[in-house]
Tab-separated table of C-alpha atoms in Angstrom:
chain	number	residue	atom	x	y	z
P	1442	UNK	CA	-46.338	50.224	92.550
P	1443	UNK	CA	-43.009	50.773	94.216
P	1444	UNK	CA	-39.942	51.944	92.317
P	1445	UNK	CA	-36.591	50.635	93.429
P	1446	UNK	CA	-33.333	51.962	92.055
P	1447	UNK	CA	-29.870	50.477	92.157
P	1448	UNK	CA	-28.101	53.793	91.561
P	1449	UNK	CA	-28.947	57.329	92.668
P	1450	UNK	CA	-28.478	58.449	89.051
P	1451	UNK	CA	-31.436	56.275	88.022
P	1452	UNK	CA	-33.665	57.891	90.657
P	1453	UNK	CA	-32.503	61.371	89.630
P	1454	UNK	CA	-33.282	60.649	85.981
P	1455	UNK	CA	-36.836	59.526	86.831
P	1456	UNK	CA	-37.473	62.545	89.087
P	1457	UNK	CA	-36.095	64.921	86.441
P	1458	UNK	CA	-38.393	63.424	83.792
P	1459	UNK	CA	-41.420	63.648	86.100
P	1460	UNK	CA	-40.731	67.324	86.794
P	1461	UNK	CA	-39.901	68.181	83.183
P	1462	UNK	CA	-43.146	66.668	81.881
P	1463	UNK	CA	-45.423	67.736	84.736
P	1464	UNK	CA	-48.425	69.732	83.452
P	1465	UNK	CA	-48.035	72.458	86.109
P	1466	UNK	CA	-45.301	75.064	85.959
P	1467	UNK	CA	-42.499	74.168	88.362
P	1468	UNK	CA	-39.487	76.292	89.225
P	1469	UNK	CA	-36.795	76.485	91.896
P	1470	UNK	CA	-35.570	79.756	93.389
P	1471	UNK	CA	-32.529	80.551	95.490
P	1472	UNK	CA	-32.624	82.646	98.678
P	1473	UNK	CA	-32.719	85.834	96.543
P	1474	UNK	CA	-35.842	84.595	94.707
P	1475	UNK	CA	-33.844	84.080	91.493
P	1476	UNK	CA	-34.746	81.100	89.322
P	1477	UNK	CA	-32.210	78.259	89.213
P	1478	UNK	CA	-34.382	75.638	87.517
P	1479	UNK	CA	-37.697	75.428	85.666
P	1480	UNK	CA	-39.669	72.904	83.666
P	1481	UNK	CA	-41.209	73.125	80.194
P	1482	UNK	CA	-44.616	74.135	81.546
P	1483	UNK	CA	-43.060	77.184	83.248
P	1484	UNK	CA	-41.293	78.187	80.053
P	1485	UNK	CA	-44.529	77.762	78.080
P	1486	UNK	CA	-46.486	79.798	80.640
P	1487	UNK	CA	-44.037	82.709	80.618
P	1488	UNK	CA	-43.432	82.475	76.862
P	1489	UNK	CA	-39.740	83.208	77.443
P	1490	UNK	CA	-36.512	81.641	76.263
P	1491	UNK	CA	-34.343	79.798	78.789
P	1492	UNK	CA	-31.748	82.600	78.899
P	1493	UNK	CA	-34.547	85.034	79.814
P	1494	UNK	CA	-35.490	82.908	82.852
P	1495	UNK	CA	-32.333	81.651	84.584
P	1496	UNK	CA	-30.950	84.027	87.192
P	1497	UNK	CA	-33.960	86.339	86.993
P	1498	UNK	CA	-36.395	86.988	89.819
P	1499	UNK	CA	-39.669	85.113	89.599
P	1500	UNK	CA	-41.744	88.335	89.456
P	1501	UNK	CA	-39.632	89.651	86.594
P	1502	UNK	CA	-39.947	86.372	84.699
P	1503	UNK	CA	-43.674	86.054	85.324
P	1504	UNK	CA	-44.150	89.666	84.228
P	1505	UNK	CA	-45.992	90.730	87.368
P	1506	UNK	CA	-47.646	94.083	86.693
P	1507	UNK	CA	-47.288	94.999	90.383
P	1508	UNK	CA	-43.492	95.001	89.965
P	1509	UNK	CA	-42.275	98.543	90.456
P	1510	UNK	CA	-45.310	99.685	92.456
P	1511	UNK	CA	-44.909	100.353	96.187
P	1512	UNK	CA	-41.296	99.270	96.046
P	1513	UNK	CA	-38.643	99.555	98.696
P	1514	UNK	CA	-36.372	102.573	98.135
P	1515	UNK	CA	-33.268	100.479	97.457
P	1516	UNK	CA	-34.763	97.653	95.356
P	1517	UNK	CA	-37.290	97.217	92.589
P	1518	UNK	CA	-39.497	94.865	94.601
P	1519	UNK	CA	-42.958	95.264	96.023
P	1520	UNK	CA	-43.202	95.721	99.776
P	1521	UNK	CA	-46.359	93.663	100.218
P	1522	UNK	CA	-45.965	90.953	97.598
P	1523	UNK	CA	-47.859	87.814	98.643
P	1524	UNK	CA	-45.761	85.619	96.340
P	1525	UNK	CA	-42.522	86.917	97.880
P	1526	UNK	CA	-44.043	86.360	101.324
P	1527	UNK	CA	-44.773	82.761	100.347
P	1528	UNK	CA	-41.186	82.176	99.228
P	1529	UNK	CA	-39.549	83.969	102.152
P	1530	UNK	CA	-40.489	81.327	104.688
P	1531	UNK	CA	-43.524	82.984	106.209
P	1532	UNK	CA	-46.363	81.039	107.789
P	1533	UNK	CA	-48.037	80.285	104.463
P	1534	UNK	CA	-47.125	77.417	102.138
P	1535	UNK	CA	-49.761	77.983	99.463
P	1536	UNK	CA	-51.399	80.951	97.846
P	1537	UNK	CA	-54.403	81.500	95.595
P	1538	UNK	CA	-54.119	84.771	93.640
P	1539	UNK	CA	-55.770	86.544	90.754
P	1540	UNK	CA	-53.492	89.193	89.309
P	1541	UNK	CA	-52.444	90.829	86.061
P	1542	UNK	CA	-49.218	89.670	84.427
P	1543	UNK	CA	-47.439	90.871	81.303
P	1544	UNK	CA	-46.896	87.795	79.168
P	1545	UNK	CA	-45.392	88.220	75.716
P	1546	UNK	CA	-46.040	91.987	75.853
P	1547	UNK	CA	-49.725	91.508	76.620
P	1548	UNK	CA	-51.384	92.121	79.999
P	1549	UNK	CA	-53.439	89.092	80.996
P	1550	UNK	CA	-55.343	88.321	84.174
P	1551	UNK	CA	-54.237	85.010	85.637
P	1552	UNK	CA	-55.612	82.897	88.458
P	1553	UNK	CA	-52.712	81.002	90.020
P	1554	UNK	CA	-52.654	78.489	92.833
P	1555	UNK	CA	-49.068	78.452	94.102
P	1556	UNK	CA	-47.471	75.951	96.466
P	1557	UNK	CA	-43.965	76.335	97.851
P	1558	UNK	CA	-41.699	74.001	99.749
P	1559	UNK	CA	-38.394	75.051	101.288
P	1560	UNK	CA	-35.527	72.687	100.531
P	1561	UNK	CA	-31.781	72.569	101.076
P	1562	UNK	CA	-29.557	71.525	98.184
P	1563	UNK	CA	-25.767	71.609	98.423
P	1564	UNK	CA	-26.106	73.511	101.724
P	1565	UNK	CA	-28.130	76.260	99.991
P	1566	UNK	CA	-31.659	77.228	101.021
P	1567	UNK	CA	-34.000	77.097	98.050
P	1568	UNK	CA	-37.698	76.942	97.245
P	1569	UNK	CA	-39.431	74.544	94.926
P	1570	UNK	CA	-42.570	76.173	93.567
P	1571	UNK	CA	-45.517	74.549	91.823
P	1572	UNK	CA	-47.673	77.021	89.963
P	1573	UNK	CA	-51.068	75.787	88.786
P	1574	UNK	CA	-52.754	78.021	86.229
P	1575	UNK	CA	-56.474	77.948	87.113
P	1576	UNK	CA	-57.385	80.824	84.811
P	1577	UNK	CA	-59.605	78.812	82.486
P	1578	UNK	CA	-60.840	76.169	84.909
P	1579	UNK	CA	-63.927	78.060	86.021
């Protein structure tokens, strides 16, 4: 099946609906790792309201329990964070991690498979991230 659109707005509407209803958590970060966009699955995963997500760093929103440990002196970020490495444009484009996160004030161990793709929108470098929760798929 091939979709053909007369107007770019039609294509954008279809893509937005696909992302919004995708079963995996999807979010977009800017060059400072702050979230500019997310879908419903990401909001459900983090159990946060929209205003608690936009403009926040992904590790803060996900509730990473490593946050604050082994941080740089001037910032509250982990020096050796594999997720940050993934988003910073390193040699990896996917990551399989098992880590503790604080979700809705409860520490839970999650198994995430994370894929990232660097994109440019409106002359800004960004990352689109697909986060598959594999915690209960074993």
